[in-house]
Amino acid sequence: MQTYKQPITALFTLALLCSLLANCGGDNGPSEDQLAEAVQTYTTGVHASYEASLTSATTMDAAVDAFIGAPSETTLQAAKDGWLEARNDYGPTEAFRFYGGPIDNEATGPEGLINAWPLDEAYIDYVEGNGSSGIVNNPETYPTIDASLLTALNEQGGETNISTGWHAIEFLLWGQDLSVEGPGARPAADYVDAPNADRRAAYLAETSDLLLVHLEELVDAWAPSSDNYRAEFEALETTEALRRIITGIGELSRGELAGERMNVAYAERSQEDEHSCFSDNTHNDIVNNAVGIERVLKGQYPGFSGTGIADVVAIADADLAVRLITEVEASIDAVEAIPAPFDQHLMDGVSDDSPGRMAILAGIELLEGQTDTIVAAATALGVTINVT
Amino acid sequence: MRSFLAVALFSALLLSCSDPQRLDPNSGGETTREDASLNSFGLPAPGLTNEQRRFFERGDSFFTQNWVTAPASTDARDGLGPLLNGASCSSCHVLDGRGAPPDPTGEQANLGLLMRVSLPGEDPVTGAPLPDLVYGGQIQDRSIQGIAAEAQIDIEWSPIEGTYADGAPWELRSPTYALSDLVYGPADPDLMISPRLAPQVFGMGLLQAIPDEALLELADPSDGDGDGISGRVNMVWDARLGQHVIGRFGWKANVATVEQQVAGAFLGDIGITSSLHPAESCTALQNECTEAPNGGSPELTDERLATVTFYNSTLAVPAMRDVDDDQVNQGARLFAEMGCASCHTQTMQTGVSDIDVLANQTIHAYTDLLLHDMGPGLADGRPDFNATGDEWRTPPLWGLGLIDEVNGQRFLLHDGRARTIDEAILWHGGEGQAANDMFQGLSADERAAVLAFLEAL
């Protein structure tokens, strides 16, 4: 547990500033210790979140291995169930992006390798319209499918072909979603007697393993240690740490979730322009992202809770904190109410007055609105953030 | 020494007459954002309506996300290549920022350096450079599976050494370019090549909104005022209007509008067709490229092109920092005195714009958008519309100091050969030679002040 010695001069300056500024919350603003506690809760929570994600991804990986070892519709379904479960733990961690931390540091962050979208399906395997495409079906060009091949194709730095991560696994389990109503329906036979079945199995096994490797990197970066990103993060000025924390949830709330993932899909009316298009799990992806924002604000993480960002906001401005929590809970309710599957609402000809499209738009509006409140909450803590 | 005295004298004069002038941090007028974080190039201009914000987000999505091989489930985003330099705009403009050339050590991968190519002559109607019969107008060094990439860019670096007037040494690295692995046959002996680095993209809508008259007024094609600086407008083909207009974008001011810059890059860099460029960038001699599946005709609908154009037009300009710092202010004065501001024009006014927030803004882009002879050291020897092989467009300097923060590195000039701001200044020849000489004549403190000013932009 890191302790902070409060310099007298800083306290004095703060008090002086507060006396000068009408909106400072008088002498009720959060102390440096309280802010540091919120930062500590965050770092502990991020670690707990990635650990939860690694745990369920490991369970998924075992199910994938079991499927590959004895391919059948039953073992395939078990692997799919493992993927769906594991997605629920990964989704909330997207609140830890957008400030160049371990997940999306430009040079070393594995975000693109973990969660790249859209997936270049034909780069990996056959697709409707091209039965022999992809690494799986081209043994002449790619004689061996192993970890080093996937790593080489997905080199960091010089952007190359991103063909790993959640959606690669999803594609290899479900296959393309060619049906109007349901998800993709790849047969287990693709892993038994279809052309290149063994190579497909190798690709699936390797990319599932690689996901675990990348999640482990994130767990390590946030583990209690004196020499990792978490140690650096906790040593930051609290205002900088808070800037990063709140930028992450603000950017996820509007630019990423309301914007990229919901409004773009809503406006483009292209049925598969959704994140989990093979499994039709996009409705859950959206809810899980929204939950990630709530966790940071409330300080409630898997198996751990502490001082949330909203708690320190409450010290500065109680009304604002109440509004923040009310809005975040309302936006979660709204996105939970979007009828599944999400892609049904993206087709041409579906009326904007349909329940599904109205529910999506309501969610977008609430998420946009709460983002303004998140920015205001940062301001109340003396932090300026800009979000897309 | 003489130049030092001259500078000192100028400084004294300037101090006495323009001291009260404070640097304006709002480089993009009302579209400025006060942000110095790694997201500082990717934020929407303040003042957009909610509807515009959503349109911006759609453009962001098509700018940022990868395009994928056709056919794909995500049919709004398929049709990548077959020949390409990157799978998305953001492959090269990472976080809406700037690219980097490959490094011989392999530490720095190629992130956004491409090679334009052409044959001598020009298109009789448009005046555009003549594409090569085999390789077209640009070398694509990547491709989708099953199609061969055209060629690779080889760079040989050699050092150029010199010293400042005070004896401090400097060293530049000078590139020599060649193409290798030319899989579609040897290069035409007359082939001209021009390396171009992906620049940061914000502020383009403001530059678009500067009235033609303002640029024509700045132009001085025959150096009528005898200051050794003769800015020229490039006249380029506007494919929408079907006529020649003033070029504003690209390293040689070779593109007319934001929309045409975006559509041109979609085709040339990513292999994505649009109504402005309906045919894939495959030449008649590249059959497999022509026959590969596409992602629709066109692959980028007009509405999606409009979203990306809007996105590029309305990215906020990051605010200048440290405007009250003494050293920064000293640097700003030296910048003006050395004549840098003769081309890097500090302040311009925008006029009308389809996008309300961009209209009638006072902006500090530090560019005149004009062509200048930059000397043999920087020359590519490849004409582009009216631009000669010695000319380059003055690049904007706004946001210069934030490139490191956004992109983790900073490589300057048209091909990223300059590793620091000092190096970029030292490369200035031709019309920029006098300013370069003045810079080299400054004391170490003065040079530091100039750099502090540029870092604050």
mmCIF file of N, CA, C and O in Angstrom, chain A residues 18-60:
data_model
loop_
_atom_site.group_PDB
_atom_site.id
_atom_site.type_symbol
_atom_site.label_atom_id
_atom_site.label_comp_id
_atom_site.label_asym_id
_atom_site.label_seq_id
_atom_site.Cartn_x
_atom_site.Cartn_y
_atom_site.Cartn_z
ATOM 1 N N CYS A 18 -9.314 27.304 -3.445
ATOM 2 C CA CYS A 18 -10.715 27.031 -3.163
ATOM 3 C C CYS A 18 -11.425 28.274 -2.655
ATOM 4 O O CYS A 18 -12.575 28.515 -2.985
ATOM 5 N N SER A 19 -10.723 29.031 -1.871
ATOM 6 C CA SER A 19 -11.361 30.228 -1.344
ATOM 7 C C SER A 19 -11.585 31.254 -2.452
ATOM 8 O O SER A 19 -12.451 32.095 -2.371
ATOM 9 N N LEU A 20 -10.784 31.134 -3.515
ATOM 10 C CA LEU A 20 -10.920 32.077 -4.615
ATOM 11 C C LEU A 20 -11.966 31.634 -5.630
ATOM 12 O O LEU A 20 -12.593 32.433 -6.293
ATOM 13 N N LEU A 21 -12.123 30.311 -5.759
ATOM 14 C CA LEU A 21 -12.999 29.781 -6.799
ATOM 15 C C LEU A 21 -14.353 29.393 -6.211
ATOM 16 O O LEU A 21 -14.432 28.585 -5.296
ATOM 17 N N ALA A 22 -15.401 29.945 -6.802
ATOM 18 C CA ALA A 22 -16.737 29.705 -6.267
ATOM 19 C C ALA A 22 -17.145 28.232 -6.388
ATOM 20 O O ALA A 22 -17.759 27.668 -5.496
ATOM 21 N N ASN A 23 -16.767 27.586 -7.493
ATOM 22 C CA ASN A 23 -17.242 26.234 -7.757
ATOM 23 C C ASN A 23 -16.334 25.138 -7.219
ATOM 24 O O ASN A 23 -16.430 23.997 -7.608
ATOM 25 N N CYS A 24 -15.456 25.493 -6.359
ATOM 26 C CA CYS A 24 -14.448 24.534 -5.926
ATOM 27 C C CYS A 24 -14.993 23.569 -4.889
ATOM 28 O O CYS A 24 -14.406 22.549 -4.601
ATOM 29 N N GLY A 25 -16.191 23.851 -4.378
ATOM 30 C CA GLY A 25 -16.732 22.969 -3.348
ATOM 31 C C GLY A 25 -16.295 23.378 -1.956
ATOM 32 O O GLY A 25 -16.305 22.572 -1.033
ATOM 33 N N GLY A 26 -15.887 24.583 -1.835
ATOM 34 C CA GLY A 26 -15.468 25.094 -0.535
ATOM 35 C C GLY A 26 -14.359 24.255 0.036
ATOM 36 O O GLY A 26 -13.501 23.764 -0.683
ATOM 37 N N ASP A 27 -14.379 23.972 1.329
ATOM 38 C CA ASP A 27 -13.336 23.137 1.893
ATOM 39 C C ASP A 27 -13.752 21.672 1.904
ATOM 40 O O ASP A 27 -13.179 20.859 2.586
ATOM 41 N N ASN A 28 -14.784 21.361 1.106
ATOM 42 C CA ASN A 28 -15.248 19.987 1.038
ATOM 43 C C ASN A 28 -14.634 19.192 -0.123
ATOM 44 O O ASN A 28 -14.997 18.056 -0.344
ATOM 45 N N GLY A 29 -13.737 19.816 -0.889
ATOM 46 C CA GLY A 29 -13.119 19.099 -2.007
ATOM 47 C C GLY A 29 -12.330 17.906 -1.503
ATOM 48 O O GLY A 29 -11.906 17.872 -0.347
ATOM 49 N N PRO A 30 -12.145 16.902 -2.361
ATOM 50 C CA PRO A 30 -11.403 15.712 -1.918
ATOM 51 C C PRO A 30 -9.957 16.050 -1.594
ATOM 52 O O PRO A 30 -9.345 16.886 -2.256
ATOM 53 N N SER A 31 -9.439 15.413 -0.574
ATOM 54 C CA SER A 31 -8.040 15.624 -0.208
ATOM 55 C C SER A 31 -7.146 14.839 -1.149
ATOM 56 O O SER A 31 -7.601 13.930 -1.857
ATOM 57 N N GLU A 32 -5.887 15.173 -1.111
ATOM 58 C CA GLU A 32 -4.915 14.436 -1.927
ATOM 59 C C GLU A 32 -4.935 12.940 -1.549
ATOM 60 O O GLU A 32 -4.846 12.081 -2.428
ATOM 61 N N ASP A 33 -5.087 12.663 -0.262
ATOM 62 C CA ASP A 33 -5.153 11.258 0.168
ATOM 63 C C ASP A 33 -6.357 10.544 -0.431
ATOM 64 O O ASP A 33 -6.267 9.392 -0.853
ATOM 65 N N GLN A 34 -7.474 11.239 -0.452
ATOM 66 C CA GLN A 34 -8.687 10.618 -0.996
ATOM 67 C C GLN A 34 -8.549 10.370 -2.494
ATOM 68 O O GLN A 34 -8.965 9.335 -3.011
ATOM 69 N N LEU A 35 -7.936 11.336 -3.174
ATOM 70 C CA LEU A 35 -7.719 11.151 -4.611
ATOM 71 C C LEU A 35 -6.768 9.984 -4.862
ATOM 72 O O LEU A 35 -6.980 9.160 -5.758
ATOM 73 N N ALA A 36 -5.726 9.927 -4.042
ATOM 74 C CA ALA A 36 -4.752 8.837 -4.203
ATOM 75 C C ALA A 36 -5.411 7.486 -3.949
ATOM 76 O O ALA A 36 -5.090 6.483 -4.590
ATOM 77 N N GLU A 37 -6.349 7.473 -3.017
ATOM 78 C CA GLU A 37 -7.066 6.227 -2.731
ATOM 79 C C GLU A 37 -7.916 5.803 -3.930
ATOM 80 O O GLU A 37 -8.008 4.613 -4.264
ATOM 81 N N ALA A 38 -8.503 6.787 -4.598
ATOM 82 C CA ALA A 38 -9.297 6.473 -5.798
ATOM 83 C C ALA A 38 -8.391 5.916 -6.895
ATOM 84 O O ALA A 38 -8.768 4.986 -7.613
ATOM 85 N N VAL A 39 -7.202 6.484 -7.013
ATOM 86 C CA VAL A 39 -6.255 5.985 -8.019
ATOM 87 C C VAL A 39 -5.850 4.556 -7.686
ATOM 88 O O VAL A 39 -5.804 3.672 -8.542
ATOM 89 N N GLN A 40 -5.604 4.326 -6.393
ATOM 90 C CA GLN A 40 -5.205 2.986 -5.945
ATOM 91 C C GLN A 40 -6.321 1.969 -6.193
ATOM 92 O O GLN A 40 -6.065 0.829 -6.604
ATOM 93 N N THR A 41 -7.542 2.386 -5.948
ATOM 94 C CA THR A 41 -8.682 1.502 -6.228
ATOM 95 C C THR A 41 -8.713 1.145 -7.708
ATOM 96 O O THR A 41 -8.930 -0.009 -8.089
ATOM 97 N N TYR A 42 -8.461 2.154 -8.517
ATOM 98 C CA TYR A 42 -8.475 1.927 -9.970
ATOM 99 C C TYR A 42 -7.412 0.917 -10.368
ATOM 100 O O TYR A 42 -7.705 -0.068 -11.060
ATOM 101 N N THR A 43 -6.177 1.114 -9.922
ATOM 102 C CA THR A 43 -5.103 0.217 -10.372
ATOM 103 C C THR A 43 -5.361 -1.216 -9.876
ATOM 104 O O THR A 43 -5.152 -2.176 -10.616
ATOM 105 N N THR A 44 -5.857 -1.318 -8.655
ATOM 106 C CA THR A 44 -6.182 -2.652 -8.135
ATOM 107 C C THR A 44 -7.320 -3.265 -8.943
ATOM 108 O O THR A 44 -7.307 -4.460 -9.266
ATOM 109 N N GLY A 45 -8.283 -2.418 -9.285
ATOM 110 C CA GLY A 45 -9.444 -2.880 -10.048
ATOM 111 C C GLY A 45 -9.087 -3.289 -11.460
ATOM 112 O O GLY A 45 -9.629 -4.266 -11.993
ATOM 113 N N VAL A 46 -8.182 -2.539 -12.085
ATOM 114 C CA VAL A 46 -7.764 -2.901 -13.443
ATOM 115 C C VAL A 46 -7.097 -4.277 -13.408
ATOM 116 O O VAL A 46 -7.386 -5.145 -14.237
ATOM 117 N N HIS A 47 -6.245 -4.463 -12.418
ATOM 118 C CA HIS A 47 -5.574 -5.761 -12.290
ATOM 119 C C HIS A 47 -6.595 -6.882 -12.092
ATOM 120 O O HIS A 47 -6.537 -7.922 -12.769
ATOM 121 N N ALA A 48 -7.542 -6.650 -11.192
ATOM 122 C CA ALA A 48 -8.574 -7.669 -10.926
ATOM 123 C C ALA A 48 -9.387 -7.956 -12.195
ATOM 124 O O ALA A 48 -9.750 -9.106 -12.468
ATOM 125 N N SER A 49 -9.640 -6.924 -12.976
ATOM 126 C CA SER A 49 -10.450 -7.094 -14.189
ATOM 127 C C SER A 49 -9.723 -7.931 -15.235
ATOM 128 O O SER A 49 -10.314 -8.798 -15.880
ATOM 129 N N TYR A 50 -8.418 -7.637 -15.405
ATOM 130 C CA TYR A 50 -7.668 -8.428 -16.389
ATOM 131 C C TYR A 50 -7.457 -9.860 -15.883
ATOM 132 O O TYR A 50 -7.432 -10.802 -16.677
ATOM 133 N N GLU A 51 -7.337 -10.013 -14.569
ATOM 134 C CA GLU A 51 -7.229 -11.378 -14.042
ATOM 135 C C GLU A 51 -8.499 -12.163 -14.313
ATOM 136 O O GLU A 51 -8.452 -13.329 -14.715
ATOM 137 N N ALA A 52 -9.641 -11.515 -14.111
ATOM 138 C CA ALA A 52 -10.914 -12.188 -14.389
ATOM 139 C C ALA A 52 -11.003 -12.559 -15.867
ATOM 140 O O ALA A 52 -11.469 -13.643 -16.234
ATOM 141 N N SER A 53 -10.539 -11.647 -16.706
ATOM 142 C CA SER A 53 -10.582 -11.911 -18.143
ATOM 143 C C SER A 53 -9.665 -13.075 -18.506
ATOM 144 O O SER A 53 -10.032 -13.963 -19.287
ATOM 145 N N LEU A 54 -8.486 -13.078 -17.912
ATOM 146 C CA LEU A 54 -7.540 -14.169 -18.203
ATOM 147 C C LEU A 54 -8.104 -15.514 -17.740
ATOM 148 O O LEU A 54 -7.983 -16.532 -18.431
ATOM 149 N N THR A 55 -8.760 -15.487 -16.578
ATOM 150 C CA THR A 55 -9.316 -16.732 -16.035
ATOM 151 C C THR A 55 -10.367 -17.321 -16.976
ATOM 152 O O THR A 55 -10.313 -18.499 -17.331
ATOM 153 N N SER A 56 -11.313 -16.490 -17.408
ATOM 154 C CA SER A 56 -12.366 -17.046 -18.265
ATOM 155 C C SER A 56 -11.842 -17.357 -19.663
ATOM 156 O O SER A 56 -12.326 -18.278 -20.325
ATOM 157 N N ALA A 57 -10.823 -16.608 -20.114
ATOM 158 C CA ALA A 57 -10.229 -16.919 -21.419
ATOM 159 C C ALA A 57 -9.469 -18.244 -21.351
ATOM 160 O O ALA A 57 -9.439 -19.003 -22.327
ATOM 161 N N THR A 58 -8.902 -18.527 -20.192
ATOM 162 C CA THR A 58 -8.207 -19.809 -20.027
ATOM 163 C C THR A 58 -9.197 -20.972 -20.076
ATOM 164 O O THR A 58 -8.929 -22.017 -20.678
ATOM 165 N N THR A 59 -10.358 -20.747 -19.469
ATOM 166 C CA THR A 59 -11.420 -21.762 -19.541
ATOM 167 C C THR A 59 -11.862 -21.972 -20.990
ATOM 168 O O THR A 59 -12.046 -23.101 -21.451
ATOM 169 N N MET A 60 -12.008 -20.858 -21.696
ATOM 170 C CA MET A 60 -12.360 -20.953 -23.111
ATOM 171 C C MET A 60 -11.300 -21.739 -23.883
ATOM 172 O O MET A 60 -11.625 -22.607 -24.702
#
